[in-house]
Amino acid sequence: MAIDYRITLDDQHEFHYRIQLERGYDERATAEAPRWTRLEHQQCSNCPLSRDQFSHCPAALDLQRVIEDFRGLAAVHKAQVWIRTREREYSKLVGLDEGLRSLLGLIMATSACPVLARLKPMAQQHLPFASNQEFVLRSISLYLARQYFNMREGRHVDWELRGLVRLFQQLQLVNQAFWQRIHETCSADANLKAFLAFFSMATSLTYSLETQLQKIRPLVMSAGEELDSD
């Protein structure tokens, strides 16, 4: 399965990307990869990868083409962004940073990074241009669906969402390190603003889960009383 992105700035600047959702670490891509993609460069404090086996950060390797394409471009640029998933197509005129946020998030969540890979279920149901509320609702819904299957299959169940908070705490460590990793190569451009928006959405579930739950409560409680199970 693959998701196609086309980002058009003007008649002379159109960029195409085809993101394979199932892919591994591409050793061939390390040959001419820039220094900021090396695993040891601002390596995440919770990174489980060994430098003996991985010379480069899998997520950084996957991102390098997009980062290079948009280096130096301001976030205020307008872009026509078209996306095709297996089920449907999307098209929207947005600020360049918003289009990049969706693309960069998809690439990171489907990389061979073991920590970011926890977001792959969301990537497989990719929703471009998602609002923070949509991101929170989808994250919690998928996590609770997993707990339901854990219950049915006799595994530990976490209805209190403690594991979800721990997951996003781990992602926050990745976000902090990744920000340092790319900051030197993306100087005040759309890439940086896009990363900042992506990181901010993930942070909301780490520091204010209860607040986020109260925001989405009206969405899921507006259907009235539960049906009698009898």
PDB file of C-alpha atoms in Angstrom:
ATOM      1  CA  MET A   1       0.000   0.000   0.000  1.00  0.00           C
ATOM      2  CA  ALA A   2       1.253   3.479  -0.870  1.00  0.00           C
ATOM      3  CA  ILE A   3       0.049   7.055  -0.441  1.00  0.00           C
ATOM      4  CA  ASP A   4       0.792   9.658  -3.101  1.00  0.00           C
ATOM      5  CA  TYR A   5       1.452  13.328  -2.375  1.00  0.00           C
ATOM      6  CA  ARG A   6       1.702  16.138  -4.919  1.00  0.00           C
ATOM      7  CA  ILE A   7       2.646  19.599  -3.683  1.00  0.00           C
ATOM      8  CA  THR A   8       2.388  22.446  -6.199  1.00  0.00           C
ATOM      9  CA  LEU A   9       3.761  25.906  -5.454  1.00  0.00           C
ATOM     10  CA  ASP A  10       3.556  27.331  -8.976  1.00  0.00           C
ATOM     11  CA  ASP A  11       4.010  26.282 -12.596  1.00  0.00           C
ATOM     12  CA  GLN A  12       7.738  25.672 -12.078  1.00  0.00           C
ATOM     13  CA  HIS A  13       7.639  23.982  -8.673  1.00  0.00           C
ATOM     14  CA  GLU A  14       5.721  20.745  -8.295  1.00  0.00           C
ATOM     15  CA  PHE A  15       6.883  17.889  -6.089  1.00  0.00           C
ATOM     16  CA  HIS A  16       5.727  14.274  -6.126  1.00  0.00           C
ATOM     17  CA  TYR A  17       6.201  11.697  -3.362  1.00  0.00           C
ATOM     18  CA  ARG A  18       5.002   8.107  -3.138  1.00  0.00           C
ATOM     19  CA  ILE A  19       5.146   6.834   0.438  1.00  0.00           C
ATOM     20  CA  GLN A  20       5.185   3.053   0.822  1.00  0.00           C
ATOM     21  CA  LEU A  21       3.582   2.272   4.162  1.00  0.00           C
ATOM     22  CA  GLU A  22       5.501  -0.976   4.624  1.00  0.00           C
ATOM     23  CA  ARG A  23       9.208  -0.391   4.227  1.00  0.00           C
ATOM     24  CA  GLY A  24      12.394  -1.205   6.090  1.00  0.00           C
ATOM     25  CA  TYR A  25      15.759   0.406   6.695  1.00  0.00           C
ATOM     26  CA  ASP A  26      17.318   1.276   3.342  1.00  0.00           C
ATOM     27  CA  GLU A  27      21.063   0.735   3.644  1.00  0.00           C
ATOM     28  CA  ARG A  28      21.566   1.904   0.050  1.00  0.00           C
ATOM     29  CA  ALA A  29      20.289   5.375   0.935  1.00  0.00           C
ATOM     30  CA  THR A  30      23.151   5.926   3.383  1.00  0.00           C
ATOM     31  CA  ALA A  31      25.820   6.236   0.680  1.00  0.00           C
ATOM     32  CA  GLU A  32      25.345   9.952   0.042  1.00  0.00           C
ATOM     33  CA  ALA A  33      23.178  10.879   3.005  1.00  0.00           C
ATOM     34  CA  PRO A  34      24.003  14.172   4.773  1.00  0.00           C
ATOM     35  CA  ARG A  35      25.651  14.263   8.177  1.00  0.00           C
ATOM     36  CA  TRP A  36      22.449  15.207  10.038  1.00  0.00           C
ATOM     37  CA  THR A  37      20.926  11.826   9.134  1.00  0.00           C
ATOM     38  CA  ARG A  38      23.609   9.798  10.930  1.00  0.00           C
ATOM     39  CA  LEU A  39      22.311   7.880  13.944  1.00  0.00           C
ATOM     40  CA  GLU A  40      24.928   9.365  16.254  1.00  0.00           C
ATOM     41  CA  HIS A  41      23.969  12.937  15.314  1.00  0.00           C
ATOM     42  CA  GLN A  42      21.642  14.156  18.101  1.00  0.00           C
ATOM     43  CA  GLN A  43      20.585  10.551  18.709  1.00  0.00           C
ATOM     44  CA  CYS A  44      17.367  10.260  20.723  1.00  0.00           C
ATOM     45  CA  SER A  45      17.965   9.467  24.396  1.00  0.00           C
ATOM     46  CA  ASN A  46      15.480   6.578  24.157  1.00  0.00           C
ATOM     47  CA  CYS A  47      16.678   5.259  20.803  1.00  0.00           C
ATOM     48  CA  PRO A  48      16.859   1.436  20.938  1.00  0.00           C
ATOM     49  CA  LEU A  49      18.983   1.136  17.792  1.00  0.00           C
ATOM     50  CA  SER A  50      22.629   0.093  17.863  1.00  0.00           C
ATOM     51  CA  ARG A  51      25.182   2.146  15.937  1.00  0.00           C
ATOM     52  CA  ASP A  52      26.857  -1.125  15.005  1.00  0.00           C
ATOM     53  CA  GLN A  53      23.772  -2.133  13.020  1.00  0.00           C
ATOM     54  CA  PHE A  54      22.416   1.256  11.959  1.00  0.00           C
ATOM     55  CA  SER A  55      24.798   3.908  10.707  1.00  0.00           C
ATOM     56  CA  HIS A  56      21.941   6.342  10.079  1.00  0.00           C
ATOM     57  CA  CYS A  57      18.624   7.256  11.681  1.00  0.00           C
ATOM     58  CA  PRO A  58      15.889   5.481   9.671  1.00  0.00           C
ATOM     59  CA  ALA A  59      13.420   8.359   9.990  1.00  0.00           C
ATOM     60  CA  ALA A  60      16.010  10.968   9.030  1.00  0.00           C
ATOM     61  CA  LEU A  61      17.011   8.942   5.975  1.00  0.00           C
ATOM     62  CA  ASP A  62      13.415   8.776   4.823  1.00  0.00           C
ATOM     63  CA  LEU A  63      12.899  12.501   5.368  1.00  0.00           C
ATOM     64  CA  GLN A  64      16.018  13.819   3.691  1.00  0.00           C
ATOM     65  CA  ARG A  65      14.536  14.224   0.213  1.00  0.00           C
ATOM     66  CA  VAL A  66      11.574  16.292   1.437  1.00  0.00           C
ATOM     67  CA  ILE A  67      13.812  18.360   3.713  1.00  0.00           C
ATOM     68  CA  GLU A  68      16.153  19.143   0.833  1.00  0.00           C
ATOM     69  CA  ASP A  69      13.290  19.959  -1.553  1.00  0.00           C
ATOM     70  CA  PHE A  70      11.791  22.588   0.730  1.00  0.00           C
ATOM     71  CA  ARG A  71      14.898  23.918   2.459  1.00  0.00           C
ATOM     72  CA  GLY A  72      14.804  27.689   2.699  1.00  0.00           C
ATOM     73  CA  LEU A  73      11.178  28.080   1.612  1.00  0.00           C
ATOM     74  CA  ALA A  74       9.013  30.210   3.895  1.00  0.00           C
ATOM     75  CA  ALA A  75       5.963  28.758   5.602  1.00  0.00           C
ATOM     76  CA  VAL A  76       3.830  31.619   4.241  1.00  0.00           C
ATOM     77  CA  HIS A  77       4.001  30.140   0.726  1.00  0.00           C
ATOM     78  CA  LYS A  78       0.649  28.810  -0.443  1.00  0.00           C
ATOM     79  CA  ALA A  79       0.628  25.283  -1.833  1.00  0.00           C
ATOM     80  CA  GLN A  80      -1.959  23.161  -3.583  1.00  0.00           C
ATOM     81  CA  VAL A  81      -1.631  19.780  -1.927  1.00  0.00           C
ATOM     82  CA  TRP A  82      -3.189  16.670  -3.470  1.00  0.00           C
ATOM     83  CA  ILE A  83      -3.135  13.306  -1.725  1.00  0.00           C
ATOM     84  CA  ARG A  84      -4.328   9.922  -2.911  1.00  0.00           C
ATOM     85  CA  THR A  85      -4.821   7.033  -0.526  1.00  0.00           C
ATOM     86  CA  ARG A  86      -6.242   3.638  -1.405  1.00  0.00           C
ATOM     87  CA  GLU A  87      -9.758   4.744  -0.442  1.00  0.00           C
ATOM     88  CA  ARG A  88     -10.001   8.394  -1.540  1.00  0.00           C
ATOM     89  CA  GLU A  89      -8.365  11.608  -2.714  1.00  0.00           C
ATOM     90  CA  TYR A  90      -7.848  14.915  -0.928  1.00  0.00           C
ATOM     91  CA  SER A  91      -7.011  18.351  -2.299  1.00  0.00           C
ATOM     92  CA  LYS A  92      -6.579  21.604  -0.403  1.00  0.00           C
ATOM     93  CA  LEU A  93      -4.947  25.001  -0.806  1.00  0.00           C
ATOM     94  CA  VAL A  94      -2.953  25.476   2.387  1.00  0.00           C
ATOM     95  CA  GLY A  95       0.097  27.132   3.827  1.00  0.00           C
ATOM     96  CA  LEU A  96       3.171  25.144   2.865  1.00  0.00           C
ATOM     97  CA  ASP A  97       3.853  24.229   6.481  1.00  0.00           C
ATOM     98  CA  GLU A  98       0.421  22.584   6.859  1.00  0.00           C
ATOM     99  CA  GLY A  99       0.942  20.443   3.778  1.00  0.00           C
ATOM    100  CA  LEU A 100       4.398  19.446   4.954  1.00  0.00           C
ATOM    101  CA  ARG A 101       3.096  18.592   8.435  1.00  0.00           C
ATOM    102  CA  SER A 102       0.878  15.885   6.984  1.00  0.00           C
ATOM    103  CA  LEU A 103       3.592  14.545   4.686  1.00  0.00           C
ATOM    104  CA  LEU A 104       6.410  14.579   7.259  1.00  0.00           C
ATOM    105  CA  GLY A 105       4.187  12.958   9.882  1.00  0.00           C
ATOM    106  CA  LEU A 106       3.250  10.169   7.487  1.00  0.00           C
ATOM    107  CA  ILE A 107       6.897   9.522   6.571  1.00  0.00           C
ATOM    108  CA  MET A 108       8.035   9.442  10.200  1.00  0.00           C
ATOM    109  CA  ALA A 109       5.220   7.133  11.353  1.00  0.00           C
ATOM    110  CA  THR A 110       6.021   4.597   8.612  1.00  0.00           C
ATOM    111  CA  SER A 111       9.805   4.686   8.984  1.00  0.00           C
ATOM    112  CA  ALA A 112      11.880   1.864  10.459  1.00  0.00           C
ATOM    113  CA  CYS A 113      12.242   3.780  13.742  1.00  0.00           C
ATOM    114  CA  PRO A 114      10.928   1.394  16.443  1.00  0.00           C
ATOM    115  CA  VAL A 115       9.518   4.259  18.544  1.00  0.00           C
ATOM    116  CA  LEU A 116       7.778   6.166  15.747  1.00  0.00           C
ATOM    117  CA  ALA A 117       6.447   2.874  14.385  1.00  0.00           C
ATOM    118  CA  ARG A 118       3.912   2.885  17.226  1.00  0.00           C
ATOM    119  CA  LEU A 119       2.075   5.507  15.163  1.00  0.00           C
ATOM    120  CA  LYS A 120       1.796   3.245  12.120  1.00  0.00           C
ATOM    121  CA  PRO A 121      -1.866   2.295  12.746  1.00  0.00           C
ATOM    122  CA  MET A 122      -2.730   5.980  12.375  1.00  0.00           C
ATOM    123  CA  ALA A 123      -0.632   6.234   9.222  1.00  0.00           C
ATOM    124  CA  GLN A 124      -2.463   3.286   7.720  1.00  0.00           C
ATOM    125  CA  GLN A 125      -5.682   5.277   8.209  1.00  0.00           C
ATOM    126  CA  HIS A 126      -4.012   8.490   7.072  1.00  0.00           C
ATOM    127  CA  LEU A 127      -6.043  11.674   7.527  1.00  0.00           C
ATOM    128  CA  PRO A 128      -4.277  14.638   5.878  1.00  0.00           C
ATOM    129  CA  PHE A 129      -4.635  18.106   7.386  1.00  0.00           C
ATOM    130  CA  ALA A 130      -6.003  16.647  10.639  1.00  0.00           C
ATOM    131  CA  SER A 131      -6.863  19.145  13.359  1.00  0.00           C
ATOM    132  CA  ASN A 132      -5.548  18.674  16.888  1.00  0.00           C
ATOM    133  CA  GLN A 133      -8.995  17.454  17.970  1.00  0.00           C
ATOM    134  CA  GLU A 134      -9.056  14.871  15.187  1.00  0.00           C
ATOM    135  CA  PHE A 135      -5.546  13.740  16.089  1.00  0.00           C
ATOM    136  CA  VAL A 136      -6.506  13.278  19.738  1.00  0.00           C
ATOM    137  CA  LEU A 137      -9.755  11.458  18.938  1.00  0.00           C
ATOM    138  CA  ARG A 138      -8.062   9.071  16.510  1.00  0.00           C
ATOM    139  CA  SER A 139      -5.152   8.375  18.886  1.00  0.00           C
ATOM    140  CA  ILE A 140      -7.430   7.553  21.805  1.00  0.00           C
ATOM    141  CA  SER A 141      -9.890   5.548  19.681  1.00  0.00           C
ATOM    142  CA  LEU A 142      -7.170   3.334  18.232  1.00  0.00           C
ATOM    143  CA  TYR A 143      -5.595   2.824  21.644  1.00  0.00           C
ATOM    144  CA  LEU A 144      -8.912   1.818  23.220  1.00  0.00           C
ATOM    145  CA  ALA A 145      -9.664  -0.535  20.315  1.00  0.00           C
ATOM    146  CA  ARG A 146      -6.333  -2.221  21.059  1.00  0.00           C
ATOM    147  CA  GLN A 147      -7.317  -2.570  24.720  1.00  0.00           C
ATOM    148  CA  TYR A 148     -10.594  -4.220  23.714  1.00  0.00           C
ATOM    149  CA  PHE A 149      -8.726  -6.870  21.746  1.00  0.00           C
ATOM    150  CA  ASN A 150      -6.261  -7.271  24.629  1.00  0.00           C
ATOM    151  CA  MET A 151      -9.257  -7.999  26.885  1.00  0.00           C
ATOM    152  CA  ARG A 152     -10.734 -10.533  24.474  1.00  0.00           C
ATOM    153  CA  GLU A 153      -7.386 -12.283  24.048  1.00  0.00           C
ATOM    154  CA  GLY A 154      -6.466 -12.445  27.737  1.00  0.00           C
ATOM    155  CA  ARG A 155      -3.770  -9.778  27.858  1.00  0.00           C
ATOM    156  CA  HIS A 156      -3.351  -6.817  30.196  1.00  0.00           C
ATOM    157  CA  VAL A 157      -5.958  -4.113  29.629  1.00  0.00           C
ATOM    158  CA  ASP A 158      -5.379  -0.387  30.172  1.00  0.00           C
ATOM    159  CA  TRP A 159      -8.699   1.474  30.171  1.00  0.00           C
ATOM    160  CA  GLU A 160      -7.110   4.380  32.062  1.00  0.00           C
ATOM    161  CA  LEU A 161      -4.898   5.280  29.055  1.00  0.00           C
ATOM    162  CA  ARG A 162      -1.721   5.224  31.123  1.00  0.00           C
ATOM    163  CA  GLY A 163       0.090   3.380  28.345  1.00  0.00           C
ATOM    164  CA  LEU A 164      -0.999   6.008  25.836  1.00  0.00           C
ATOM    165  CA  VAL A 165       0.533   8.745  27.960  1.00  0.00           C
ATOM    166  CA  ARG A 166       3.756   6.724  28.288  1.00  0.00           C
ATOM    167  CA  LEU A 167       3.832   6.224  24.533  1.00  0.00           C
ATOM    168  CA  PHE A 168       3.574   9.928  23.853  1.00  0.00           C
ATOM    169  CA  GLN A 169       6.176  10.650  26.516  1.00  0.00           C
ATOM    170  CA  GLN A 170       8.539   8.439  24.525  1.00  0.00           C
ATOM    171  CA  LEU A 171       7.531  10.226  21.330  1.00  0.00           C
ATOM    172  CA  GLN A 172       8.206  13.540  23.039  1.00  0.00           C
ATOM    173  CA  LEU A 173      11.828  12.482  23.602  1.00  0.00           C
ATOM    174  CA  VAL A 174      12.075  11.637  19.910  1.00  0.00           C
ATOM    175  CA  ASN A 175      10.541  14.983  18.992  1.00  0.00           C
ATOM    176  CA  GLN A 176      13.002  16.923  21.127  1.00  0.00           C
ATOM    177  CA  ALA A 177      16.016  15.130  19.677  1.00  0.00           C
ATOM    178  CA  PHE A 178      14.702  15.344  16.130  1.00  0.00           C
ATOM    179  CA  TRP A 179      14.186  19.076  16.470  1.00  0.00           C
ATOM    180  CA  GLN A 180      17.870  19.443  17.337  1.00  0.00           C
ATOM    181  CA  ARG A 181      18.811  17.084  14.513  1.00  0.00           C
ATOM    182  CA  ILE A 182      17.145  19.111  11.775  1.00  0.00           C
ATOM    183  CA  HIS A 183      17.476  22.613  13.206  1.00  0.00           C
ATOM    184  CA  GLU A 184      20.909  23.167  11.739  1.00  0.00           C
ATOM    185  CA  THR A 185      19.855  22.177   8.233  1.00  0.00           C
ATOM    186  CA  CYS A 186      16.399  23.861   8.238  1.00  0.00           C
ATOM    187  CA  SER A 187      17.004  27.485   9.116  1.00  0.00           C
ATOM    188  CA  ALA A 188      13.693  29.252   9.828  1.00  0.00           C
ATOM    189  CA  ASP A 189      11.803  27.695   6.938  1.00  0.00           C
ATOM    190  CA  ALA A 190       8.577  25.792   6.310  1.00  0.00           C
ATOM    191  CA  ASN A 191      10.193  22.499   7.342  1.00  0.00           C
ATOM    192  CA  LEU A 192      10.784  23.767  10.866  1.00  0.00           C
ATOM    193  CA  LYS A 193       7.294  25.166  11.272  1.00  0.00           C
ATOM    194  CA  ALA A 194       5.798  21.919   9.980  1.00  0.00           C
ATOM    195  CA  PHE A 195       7.825  19.867  12.465  1.00  0.00           C
ATOM    196  CA  LEU A 196       6.856  22.225  15.284  1.00  0.00           C
ATOM    197  CA  ALA A 197       3.147  21.760  14.483  1.00  0.00           C
ATOM    198  CA  PHE A 198       3.518  17.963  14.326  1.00  0.00           C
ATOM    199  CA  PHE A 199       5.411  17.890  17.629  1.00  0.00           C
ATOM    200  CA  SER A 200       2.858  20.172  19.318  1.00  0.00           C
ATOM    201  CA  MET A 201       0.006  17.820  18.473  1.00  0.00           C
ATOM    202  CA  ALA A 202       1.859  14.877  19.997  1.00  0.00           C
ATOM    203  CA  THR A 203       2.724  16.930  23.091  1.00  0.00           C
ATOM    204  CA  SER A 204      -0.936  17.651  23.813  1.00  0.00           C
ATOM    205  CA  LEU A 205      -1.505  14.020  24.823  1.00  0.00           C
ATOM    206  CA  THR A 206       1.529  14.016  27.097  1.00  0.00           C
ATOM    207  CA  TYR A 207       0.839  17.054  29.233  1.00  0.00           C
ATOM    208  CA  SER A 208      -2.915  17.573  29.087  1.00  0.00           C
ATOM    209  CA  LEU A 209      -4.678  14.263  28.472  1.00  0.00           C
ATOM    210  CA  GLU A 210      -7.596  15.099  30.763  1.00  0.00           C
ATOM    211  CA  THR A 211      -8.066  18.457  29.048  1.00  0.00           C
ATOM    212  CA  GLN A 212      -8.048  16.764  25.651  1.00  0.00           C
ATOM    213  CA  LEU A 213     -10.563  14.177  26.871  1.00  0.00           C
ATOM    214  CA  GLN A 214     -12.944  16.901  27.986  1.00  0.00           C
ATOM    215  CA  LYS A 215     -12.666  18.557  24.573  1.00  0.00           C
ATOM    216  CA  ILE A 216     -13.687  15.420  22.709  1.00  0.00           C
ATOM    217  CA  ARG A 217     -16.341  14.292  25.225  1.00  0.00           C
ATOM    218  CA  PRO A 218     -19.174  16.218  23.489  1.00  0.00           C
ATOM    219  CA  LEU A 219     -18.313  14.503  20.215  1.00  0.00           C
ATOM    220  CA  VAL A 220     -18.735  10.992  21.597  1.00  0.00           C
ATOM    221  CA  MET A 221     -21.504  11.641  24.150  1.00  0.00           C
ATOM    222  CA  SER A 222     -23.959  13.486  21.908  1.00  0.00           C
ATOM    223  CA  ALA A 223     -25.843  10.370  20.764  1.00  0.00           C
ATOM    224  CA  GLY A 224     -27.955  10.115  23.909  1.00  0.00           C
ATOM    225  CA  GLU A 225     -28.328   7.254  26.371  1.00  0.00           C
ATOM    226  CA  GLU A 226     -26.765   3.837  25.835  1.00  0.00           C
ATOM    227  CA  LEU A 227     -29.045   1.070  24.566  1.00  0.00           C
ATOM    228  CA  ASP A 228     -30.092  -1.462  27.163  1.00  0.00           C
ATOM    229  CA  SER A 229     -27.736  -4.425  26.831  1.00  0.00           C
ATOM    230  CA  ASP A 230     -30.587  -6.761  27.741  1.00  0.00           C
TER     231      ASP A 230
END
